[in-house]
Amino acid sequence: MKYCGTLISVQDMEKAKKFYAQVMEQKVLMDLGVHVAFESGLSLQSNYEELVGVKLQSHAQPNNFQLYFEVEDLDKWEKKLKETEGIEFIHDKKEYPWGQNVIRFYDYDKYIVEVSESMVSVAKRFLKQGLTIEETSKRTMFPVEVLKQFV
């Protein structure tokens, strides 16, 4: 079996497609109107109940599922997202004990979206700040052998 991606049911396809294509910079692979697939593996479906053929109970804000994206410059993305109308933030940028910074917000269909800096950029940041490879390894939990690739 091969995992092939994530499909989310959306209320307004044009609004959702615009959000993921323009704001989140996902490249459209296929657009069938009621179904949009992005190169990343994320897909949007606007007539999910009709497609499945079963009456399904919809939850306006399920809060038990999130889409996860990584970026190299979280500050740039946080600024862009804060300038985008209609985005409700769950929390502003925060740092985890391993050094990774992250923000969470809801998309227009109230799915949780997490955007965090990649762990590679976290490790590079620590090394640039003067931490040794061993200190960076301890902080990020990356093996020393992996971190040596960044030096």
CSV table of N, CA and C in Angstrom, one decimal:
chain,number,residue,atom,x,y,z
A,1,MET,N,0.8,-1.2,0.0
A,1,MET,CA,0.0,0.0,0.0
A,1,MET,C,0.9,1.2,0.0
A,2,LYS,N,0.5,2.3,-0.7
A,2,LYS,CA,1.2,3.5,-0.8
A,2,LYS,C,0.3,4.7,-0.4
A,3,TYR,N,0.7,5.5,0.5
A,3,TYR,CA,0.0,6.7,0.9
A,3,TYR,C,0.2,7.7,-0.2
A,4,CYS,N,-1.0,8.3,-0.6
A,4,CYS,CA,-0.9,9.2,-1.8
A,4,CYS,C,-1.3,10.6,-1.6
A,5,GLY,N,-1.6,11.0,-0.3
A,5,GLY,CA,-1.9,12.4,-0.1
A,5,GLY,C,-3.1,12.6,0.8
A,6,THR,N,-3.5,13.8,1.0
A,6,THR,CA,-4.6,14.2,1.9
A,6,THR,C,-5.6,15.0,1.1
A,7,LEU,N,-6.9,14.7,1.3
A,7,LEU,CA,-8.0,15.4,0.7
A,7,LEU,C,-8.8,16.0,1.8
A,8,ILE,N,-9.1,17.3,1.6
A,8,ILE,CA,-10.0,17.9,2.6
A,8,ILE,C,-11.2,18.4,1.9
A,9,SER,N,-12.3,18.3,2.5
A,9,SER,CA,-13.6,18.7,2.0
A,9,SER,C,-13.8,20.2,2.3
A,10,VAL,N,-14.0,21.0,1.3
A,10,VAL,CA,-14.1,22.5,1.4
A,10,VAL,C,-15.5,23.0,1.0
A,11,GLN,N,-15.9,24.0,1.7
A,11,GLN,CA,-17.2,24.6,1.4
A,11,GLN,C,-17.2,25.5,0.1
A,12,ASP,N,-16.2,26.3,-0.1
A,12,ASP,CA,-16.1,27.2,-1.2
A,12,ASP,C,-14.8,26.9,-1.9
A,13,MET,N,-14.9,26.2,-3.1
A,13,MET,CA,-13.7,25.7,-3.8
A,13,MET,C,-12.9,26.9,-4.2
A,14,GLU,N,-13.5,27.9,-4.8
A,14,GLU,CA,-12.7,29.0,-5.3
A,14,GLU,C,-11.9,29.7,-4.2
A,15,LYS,N,-12.5,29.9,-3.1
A,15,LYS,CA,-11.9,30.5,-1.9
A,15,LYS,C,-10.7,29.7,-1.4
A,16,ALA,N,-11.0,28.4,-1.3
A,16,ALA,CA,-10.0,27.4,-0.8
A,16,ALA,C,-8.9,27.3,-1.7
A,17,LYS,N,-9.2,27.2,-3.0
A,17,LYS,CA,-8.1,27.0,-4.0
A,17,LYS,C,-7.2,28.3,-4.0
A,18,LYS,N,-7.8,29.5,-3.9
A,18,LYS,CA,-7.1,30.7,-3.9
A,18,LYS,C,-6.2,30.7,-2.7
A,19,PHE,N,-6.7,30.3,-1.5
A,19,PHE,CA,-5.9,30.3,-0.3
A,19,PHE,C,-4.7,29.4,-0.5
A,20,TYR,N,-4.9,28.2,-0.9
A,20,TYR,CA,-3.8,27.2,-1.0
A,20,TYR,C,-2.8,27.6,-2.1
A,21,ALA,N,-3.3,28.0,-3.2
A,21,ALA,CA,-2.5,28.3,-4.4
A,21,ALA,C,-1.7,29.7,-4.2
A,22,GLN,N,-2.4,30.7,-3.8
A,22,GLN,CA,-1.8,32.0,-3.7
A,22,GLN,C,-1.2,32.3,-2.4
A,23,VAL,N,-1.9,32.0,-1.3
A,23,VAL,CA,-1.3,32.4,0.0
A,23,VAL,C,-0.3,31.3,0.4
A,24,MET,N,-0.6,30.0,0.3
A,24,MET,CA,0.3,29.0,0.8
A,24,MET,C,1.3,28.5,-0.3
A,25,GLU,N,1.1,29.1,-1.5
A,25,GLU,CA,2.0,28.9,-2.7
A,25,GLU,C,2.2,27.4,-3.1
A,26,GLN,N,1.0,26.7,-3.1
A,26,GLN,CA,1.0,25.4,-3.5
A,26,GLN,C,0.7,25.4,-5.0
A,27,LYS,N,1.4,24.6,-5.8
A,27,LYS,CA,1.2,24.6,-7.3
A,27,LYS,C,0.1,23.6,-7.6
A,28,VAL,N,-0.9,24.0,-8.4
A,28,VAL,CA,-2.0,23.2,-8.8
A,28,VAL,C,-1.5,22.2,-9.9
A,29,LEU,N,-1.7,20.9,-9.6
A,29,LEU,CA,-1.4,19.8,-10.5
A,29,LEU,C,-2.5,19.6,-11.5
A,30,MET,N,-3.8,19.6,-10.9
A,30,MET,CA,-5.0,19.3,-11.7
A,30,MET,C,-6.1,20.0,-11.1
A,31,ASP,N,-6.9,20.7,-11.9
A,31,ASP,CA,-8.1,21.4,-11.5
A,31,ASP,C,-9.3,20.9,-12.2
A,32,LEU,N,-10.2,20.2,-11.6
A,32,LEU,CA,-11.4,19.7,-12.2
A,32,LEU,C,-12.7,20.4,-11.8
A,33,GLY,N,-12.5,21.6,-11.2
A,33,GLY,CA,-13.6,22.4,-10.7
A,33,GLY,C,-14.0,22.0,-9.3
A,34,VAL,N,-14.6,20.8,-9.1
A,34,VAL,CA,-15.0,20.3,-7.8
A,34,VAL,C,-13.9,19.6,-7.1
A,35,HIS,N,-12.8,19.3,-7.8
A,35,HIS,CA,-11.6,18.7,-7.2
A,35,HIS,C,-10.3,19.4,-7.7
A,36,VAL,N,-9.5,19.7,-6.8
A,36,VAL,CA,-8.2,20.4,-7.1
A,36,VAL,C,-7.1,19.6,-6.4
A,37,ALA,N,-6.1,19.2,-7.2
A,37,ALA,CA,-5.0,18.5,-6.6
A,37,ALA,C,-3.7,19.4,-6.8
A,38,PHE,N,-2.9,19.4,-5.7
A,38,PHE,CA,-1.7,20.2,-5.7
A,38,PHE,C,-0.5,19.2,-5.8
A,39,GLU,N,0.6,19.7,-6.4
A,39,GLU,CA,1.8,18.9,-6.5
A,39,GLU,C,2.3,18.3,-5.2
A,40,SER,N,2.0,19.0,-4.1
A,40,SER,CA,2.4,18.5,-2.8
A,40,SER,C,1.7,17.3,-2.3
A,41,GLY,N,0.6,16.9,-2.9
A,41,GLY,CA,-0.2,15.8,-2.4
A,41,GLY,C,-1.5,16.2,-1.7
A,42,LEU,N,-1.6,17.5,-1.5
A,42,LEU,CA,-2.9,18.0,-0.9
A,42,LEU,C,-3.9,18.1,-2.0
A,43,SER,N,-5.2,17.7,-1.7
A,43,SER,CA,-6.3,17.9,-2.6
A,43,SER,C,-7.4,18.5,-1.9
A,44,LEU,N,-8.2,19.2,-2.7
A,44,LEU,CA,-9.5,19.9,-2.2
A,44,LEU,C,-10.6,19.3,-2.9
A,45,GLN,N,-11.7,19.0,-2.2
A,45,GLN,CA,-13.0,18.5,-2.8
A,45,GLN,C,-14.1,19.3,-2.3
A,46,SER,N,-15.0,19.8,-3.3
A,46,SER,CA,-16.1,20.7,-2.8
A,46,SER,C,-17.4,19.9,-2.7
A,47,ASN,N,-17.5,18.8,-3.3
A,47,ASN,CA,-18.8,18.0,-3.2
A,47,ASN,C,-18.6,16.7,-2.6
A,48,TYR,N,-17.9,16.6,-1.5
A,48,TYR,CA,-17.5,15.4,-0.9
A,48,TYR,C,-18.6,14.4,-0.6
A,49,GLU,N,-19.7,14.9,0.0
A,49,GLU,CA,-20.8,14.0,0.3
A,49,GLU,C,-21.4,13.4,-0.9
A,50,GLU,N,-21.5,14.2,-1.9
A,50,GLU,CA,-22.0,13.7,-3.2
A,50,GLU,C,-21.1,12.7,-3.8
A,51,LEU,N,-19.8,12.9,-3.7
A,51,LEU,CA,-18.8,12.0,-4.3
A,51,LEU,C,-18.8,10.7,-3.5
A,52,VAL,N,-18.9,10.7,-2.2
A,52,VAL,CA,-18.9,9.5,-1.4
A,52,VAL,C,-20.2,8.7,-1.5
A,53,GLY,N,-21.3,9.5,-1.7
A,53,GLY,CA,-22.6,8.9,-1.9
A,53,GLY,C,-23.3,8.5,-0.5
A,54,VAL,N,-22.8,9.1,0.5
A,54,VAL,CA,-23.4,8.8,1.9
A,54,VAL,C,-23.5,10.2,2.6
A,55,LYS,N,-24.6,10.3,3.4
A,55,LYS,CA,-24.8,11.5,4.2
A,55,LYS,C,-23.7,11.5,5.3
A,56,LEU,N,-22.9,12.5,5.3
A,56,LEU,CA,-21.8,12.6,6.3
A,56,LEU,C,-22.0,13.8,7.2
A,57,GLN,N,-21.8,13.6,8.5
A,57,GLN,CA,-21.9,14.7,9.4
A,57,GLN,C,-20.6,15.6,9.3
A,58,SER,N,-20.8,16.8,9.0
A,58,SER,CA,-19.7,17.8,8.9
A,58,SER,C,-19.5,18.5,10.2
A,59,HIS,N,-18.2,18.7,10.5
A,59,HIS,CA,-17.8,19.4,11.7
A,59,HIS,C,-17.2,20.7,11.2
A,60,ALA,N,-17.7,21.8,11.7
A,60,ALA,CA,-17.3,23.2,11.3
A,60,ALA,C,-15.9,23.5,11.7
A,61,GLN,N,-15.4,23.0,12.8
A,61,GLN,CA,-14.0,23.2,13.2
A,61,GLN,C,-13.6,22.0,14.0
A,62,PRO,N,-13.1,20.9,13.3
A,62,PRO,CA,-12.9,19.7,14.0
A,62,PRO,C,-11.8,19.7,15.1
A,63,ASN,N,-10.7,20.5,14.9
A,63,ASN,CA,-9.6,20.6,15.8
A,63,ASN,C,-8.9,19.3,16.2
A,64,ASN,N,-9.0,18.3,15.3
A,64,ASN,CA,-8.3,17.1,15.6
A,64,ASN,C,-7.5,16.6,14.4
A,65,PHE,N,-7.2,17.6,13.5
A,65,PHE,CA,-6.5,17.3,12.3
A,65,PHE,C,-5.8,18.6,11.9
A,66,GLN,N,-4.5,18.5,11.4
A,66,GLN,CA,-3.9,19.7,10.9
A,66,GLN,C,-3.0,19.4,9.7
A,67,LEU,N,-2.9,20.4,8.9
A,67,LEU,CA,-2.0,20.3,7.7
A,67,LEU,C,-0.7,20.9,8.2
A,68,TYR,N,0.4,20.3,7.8
A,68,TYR,CA,1.7,20.7,8.3
A,68,TYR,C,2.6,21.2,7.1
A,69,PHE,N,3.2,22.4,7.2
A,69,PHE,CA,4.0,22.9,6.2
A,69,PHE,C,5.3,23.4,6.8
A,70,GLU,N,6.4,23.2,6.1
A,70,GLU,CA,7.7,23.7,6.6
A,70,GLU,C,8.2,24.8,5.7
A,71,VAL,N,8.9,25.8,6.2
A,71,VAL,CA,9.5,26.9,5.5
A,71,VAL,C,10.9,27.2,6.0
A,72,GLU,N,11.7,27.9,5.2
A,72,GLU,CA,13.0,28.3,5.6
A,72,GLU,C,13.0,29.7,6.4
A,73,ASP,N,12.0,30.5,6.1
A,73,ASP,CA,11.9,31.9,6.7
A,73,ASP,C,10.6,32.1,7.3
A,74,LEU,N,10.4,31.7,8.6
A,74,LEU,CA,9.1,31.7,9.2
A,74,LEU,C,8.7,33.2,9.4
A,75,ASP,N,9.6,34.1,9.7
A,75,ASP,CA,9.2,35.5,9.9
A,75,ASP,C,8.5,36.0,8.7
A,76,LYS,N,9.1,35.7,7.5
A,76,LYS,CA,8.4,36.2,6.2
A,76,LYS,C,7.0,35.6,6.1
A,77,TRP,N,6.9,34.4,6.4
A,77,TRP,CA,5.6,33.7,6.3
A,77,TRP,C,4.6,34.2,7.3
A,78,GLU,N,5.0,34.5,8.5
A,78,GLU,CA,4.1,35.0,9.5
A,78,GLU,C,3.6,36.4,9.1
A,79,LYS,N,4.5,37.2,8.6
A,79,LYS,CA,4.1,38.5,8.1
A,79,LYS,C,3.1,38.4,7.0
A,80,LYS,N,3.3,37.5,6.0
A,80,LYS,CA,2.4,37.3,4.9
A,80,LYS,C,1.1,36.9,5.4
A,81,LEU,N,1.0,35.9,6.3
A,81,LEU,CA,-0.2,35.4,6.8
A,81,LEU,C,-1.0,36.4,7.6
A,82,LYS,N,-0.3,37.2,8.3
A,82,LYS,CA,-1.0,38.2,9.1
A,82,LYS,C,-1.6,39.3,8.2
A,83,GLU,N,-1.0,39.5,7.1
A,83,GLU,CA,-1.5,40.5,6.1
A,83,GLU,C,-2.7,39.9,5.2
A,84,THR,N,-3.0,38.6,5.4
A,84,THR,CA,-4.0,38.0,4.6
A,84,THR,C,-5.3,38.0,5.3
A,85,GLU,N,-6.3,38.6,4.7
A,85,GLU,CA,-7.6,38.8,5.3
A,85,GLU,C,-8.3,37.5,5.6
A,86,GLY,N,-8.9,37.4,6.8
A,86,GLY,CA,-9.7,36.2,7.1
A,86,GLY,C,-9.0,35.1,7.8
A,87,ILE,N,-7.7,35.2,8.1
A,87,ILE,CA,-7.0,34.2,8.8
A,87,ILE,C,-7.1,34.4,10.3
A,88,GLU,N,-7.6,33.4,11.0
A,88,GLU,CA,-7.7,33.4,12.4
A,88,GLU,C,-6.5,32.6,13.0
A,89,PHE,N,-5.6,33.3,13.8
A,89,PHE,CA,-4.5,32.6,14.3
A,89,PHE,C,-4.9,31.9,15.6
A,90,ILE,N,-4.3,30.7,15.8
A,90,ILE,CA,-4.5,29.9,17.0
A,90,ILE,C,-3.4,30.4,18.0
A,91,HIS,N,-2.2,30.6,17.4
A,91,HIS,CA,-1.1,31.2,18.2
A,91,HIS,C,-0.1,31.9,17.3
A,92,ASP,N,0.5,32.9,17.8
A,92,ASP,CA,1.6,33.6,17.1
A,92,ASP,C,2.8,32.7,17.2
A,93,LYS,N,3.9,33.1,16.6
A,93,LYS,CA,5.1,32.3,16.6
A,93,LYS,C,5.6,32.0,18.0
A,94,LYS,N,5.9,30.7,18.2
A,94,LYS,CA,6.4,30.2,19.4
A,94,LYS,C,7.5,29.2,19.2
A,95,GLU,N,8.4,29.0,20.1
A,95,GLU,CA,9.5,28.2,20.0
A,95,GLU,C,9.4,26.9,20.9
A,96,TYR,N,9.6,25.8,20.3
A,96,TYR,CA,9.6,24.5,21.0
A,96,TYR,C,11.0,24.3,21.7
A,97,PRO,N,11.0,23.4,22.7
A,97,PRO,CA,12.3,23.2,23.4
A,97,PRO,C,13.5,22.8,22.5
A,98,TRP,N,13.2,22.2,21.4
A,98,TRP,CA,14.2,21.7,20.4
A,98,TRP,C,14.6,22.8,19.5
A,99,GLY,N,14.0,24.0,19.6
A,99,GLY,CA,14.4,25.2,18.9
A,99,GLY,C,13.6,25.6,17.7
A,100,GLN,N,12.7,24.7,17.3
A,100,GLN,CA,11.9,25.0,16.1
A,100,GLN,C,10.8,26.0,16.4
A,101,ASN,N,10.7,27.0,15.6
A,101,ASN,CA,9.6,28.0,15.7
A,101,ASN,C,8.4,27.6,14.8
A,102,VAL,N,7.2,27.9,15.3
A,102,VAL,CA,6.0,27.4,14.6
A,102,VAL,C,4.9,28.4,14.9
A,103,ILE,N,4.0,28.5,13.9
A,103,ILE,CA,2.7,29.3,14.0
A,103,ILE,C,1.6,28.3,13.6
A,104,ARG,N,0.4,28.5,14.2
A,104,ARG,CA,-0.8,27.8,13.8
A,104,ARG,C,-2.0,28.7,13.6
A,105,PHE,N,-2.8,28.4,12.6
A,105,PHE,CA,-3.9,29.2,12.3
A,105,PHE,C,-5.0,28.3,11.6
A,106,TYR,N,-6.2,28.8,11.4
A,106,TYR,CA,-7.2,28.1,10.7
A,106,TYR,C,-7.3,28.6,9.2
A,107,ASP,N,-7.4,27.6,8.3
A,107,ASP,CA,-7.7,28.0,6.9
A,107,ASP,C,-9.2,28.5,6.9
A,108,TYR,N,-9.7,28.8,5.7
A,108,TYR,CA,-11.1,29.3,5.6
A,108,TYR,C,-12.1,28.3,5.9
A,109,ASP,N,-11.8,27.0,5.9
A,109,ASP,CA,-12.7,26.0,6.2
A,109,ASP,C,-12.5,25.5,7.7
A,110,LYS,N,-11.7,26.2,8.4
A,110,LYS,CA,-11.4,25.9,9.8
A,110,LYS,C,-10.6,24.7,10.1
A,111,TYR,N,-9.8,24.3,9.1
A,111,TYR,CA,-8.8,23.2,9.4
A,111,TYR,C,-7.6,23.9,10.0
A,112,ILE,N,-7.0,23.2,10.9
A,112,ILE,CA,-5.7,23.7,11.5
A,112,ILE,C,-4.6,23.6,10.5
A,113,VAL,N,-3.9,24.7,10.4
A,113,VAL,CA,-2.7,24.7,9.5
A,113,VAL,C,-1.5,25.1,10.4
A,114,GLU,N,-0.4,24.3,10.3
A,114,GLU,CA,0.8,24.6,11.0
A,114,GLU,C,1.9,24.9,10.0
A,115,VAL,N,2.6,26.0,10.3
A,115,VAL,CA,3.7,26.4,9.4
A,115,VAL,C,4.9,26.6,10.4
A,116,SER,N,5.9,25.8,10.2
A,116,SER,CA,7.1,25.8,11.0
A,116,SER,C,8.3,25.9,10.2
A,117,GLU,N,9.4,26.4,10.9
A,117,GLU,CA,10.7,26.4,10.1
A,117,GLU,C,11.2,25.0,10.1
A,118,SER,N,11.9,24.6,9.0
A,118,SER,CA,12.4,23.3,8.8
A,118,SER,C,13.5,23.0,9.9
A,119,MET,N,13.6,21.8,10.3
A,119,MET,CA,14.6,21.5,11.3
A,119,MET,C,16.0,21.7,10.7
A,120,VAL,N,16.2,21.6,9.4
A,120,VAL,CA,17.5,21.9,8.8
A,120,VAL,C,17.8,23.3,9.1
A,121,SER,N,16.9,24.2,8.9
A,121,SER,CA,17.1,25.7,9.1
A,121,SER,C,17.3,25.9,10.6
A,122,VAL,N,16.7,25.2,11.5
A,122,VAL,CA,16.9,25.3,12.9
A,122,VAL,C,18.4,25.0,13.3
A,123,ALA,N,18.8,23.8,12.8
A,123,ALA,CA,20.2,23.4,13.0
A,123,ALA,C,21.2,24.4,12.5
A,124,LYS,N,21.0,24.8,11.3
A,124,LYS,CA,21.9,25.8,10.6
A,124,LYS,C,21.9,27.1,11.5
A,125,ARG,N,20.7,27.5,12.0
A,125,ARG,CA,20.7,28.7,12.8
A,125,ARG,C,21.5,28.6,14.1
A,126,PHE,N,21.4,27.4,14.7
A,126,PHE,CA,22.1,27.2,16.0
A,126,PHE,C,23.6,27.2,15.7
A,127,LEU,N,24.0,26.5,14.6
A,127,LEU,CA,25.5,26.5,14.2
A,127,LEU,C,26.0,27.9,13.9
A,128,LYS,N,25.2,28.7,13.2
A,128,LYS,CA,25.6,30.0,12.9
A,128,LYS,C,25.7,30.9,14.1
A,129,GLN,N,24.8,30.6,15.1
A,129,GLN,CA,24.9,31.4,16.4
A,129,GLN,C,26.1,31.0,17.2
A,130,GLY,N,26.8,30.0,16.8
A,130,GLY,CA,28.0,29.6,17.6
A,130,GLY,C,27.9,28.4,18.4
A,131,LEU,N,26.8,27.7,18.4
A,131,LEU,CA,26.7,26.4,19.1
A,131,LEU,C,27.6,25.4,18.4
A,132,THR,N,28.2,24.6,19.2
A,132,THR,CA,29.0,23.5,18.6
A,132,THR,C,28.1,22.4,18.0
A,133,ILE,N,28.6,21.5,17.2
A,133,ILE,CA,27.8,20.5,16.6
A,133,ILE,C,27.2,19.6,17.8
A,134,GLU,N,28.0,19.4,18.8
A,134,GLU,CA,27.5,18.6,19.9
A,134,GLU,C,26.3,19.3,20.6
A,135,GLU,N,26.5,20.6,20.9
A,135,GLU,CA,25.4,21.4,21.5
A,135,GLU,C,24.2,21.4,20.7
A,136,THR,N,24.4,21.6,19.4
A,136,THR,CA,23.2,21.6,18.4
A,136,THR,C,22.5,20.3,18.4
A,137,SER,N,23.3,19.2,18.4
A,137,SER,CA,22.8,17.8,18.4
A,137,SER,C,21.9,17.6,19.7
A,138,LYS,N,22.4,18.1,20.8
A,138,LYS,CA,21.7,17.9,22.1
A,138,LYS,C,20.4,18.7,22.0
A,139,ARG,N,20.4,19.9,21.5
A,139,ARG,CA,19.2,20.8,21.5
A,139,ARG,C,18.2,20.3,20.5
A,140,THR,N,18.6,19.9,19.3
A,140,THR,CA,17.7,19.6,18.2
A,140,THR,C,17.4,18.1,18.2
A,141,MET,N,18.1,17.3,18.8
A,141,MET,CA,18.0,15.8,18.8
A,141,MET,C,18.4,15.2,17.5
A,142,PHE,N,19.1,16.0,16.6
A,142,PHE,CA,19.7,15.5,15.4
A,142,PHE,C,21.0,14.8,15.7
A,143,PRO,N,21.3,13.6,15.1
A,143,PRO,CA,22.6,13.0,15.3
A,143,PRO,C,23.7,13.9,14.8
A,144,VAL,N,24.8,13.8,15.5
A,144,VAL,CA,26.0,14.6,15.1
A,144,VAL,C,26.4,14.3,13.6
A,145,GLU,N,26.3,13.1,13.2
A,145,GLU,CA,26.6,12.7,11.8
A,145,GLU,C,25.8,13.5,10.8
A,146,VAL,N,24.5,13.7,11.1
A,146,VAL,CA,23.6,14.5,10.3
A,146,VAL,C,24.0,15.9,10.3
A,147,LEU,N,24.3,16.5,11.5
A,147,LEU,CA,24.7,17.9,11.5
A,147,LEU,C,26.0,18.2,10.8
A,148,LYS,N,26.9,17.3,10.8
A,148,LYS,CA,28.1,17.5,10.1
A,148,LYS,C,27.9,17.8,8.6
A,149,GLN,N,26.8,17.4,8.0
A,149,GLN,CA,26.5,17.7,6.6
A,149,GLN,C,26.2,19.2,6.4
A,150,PHE,N,25.8,19.9,7.5
A,150,PHE,CA,25.5,21.3,7.4
A,150,PHE,C,26.7,22.2,7.6
A,151,VAL,N,27.8,21.7,8.0
A,151,VAL,CA,29.0,22.5,8.3
A,151,VAL,C,29.8,22.7,7.0
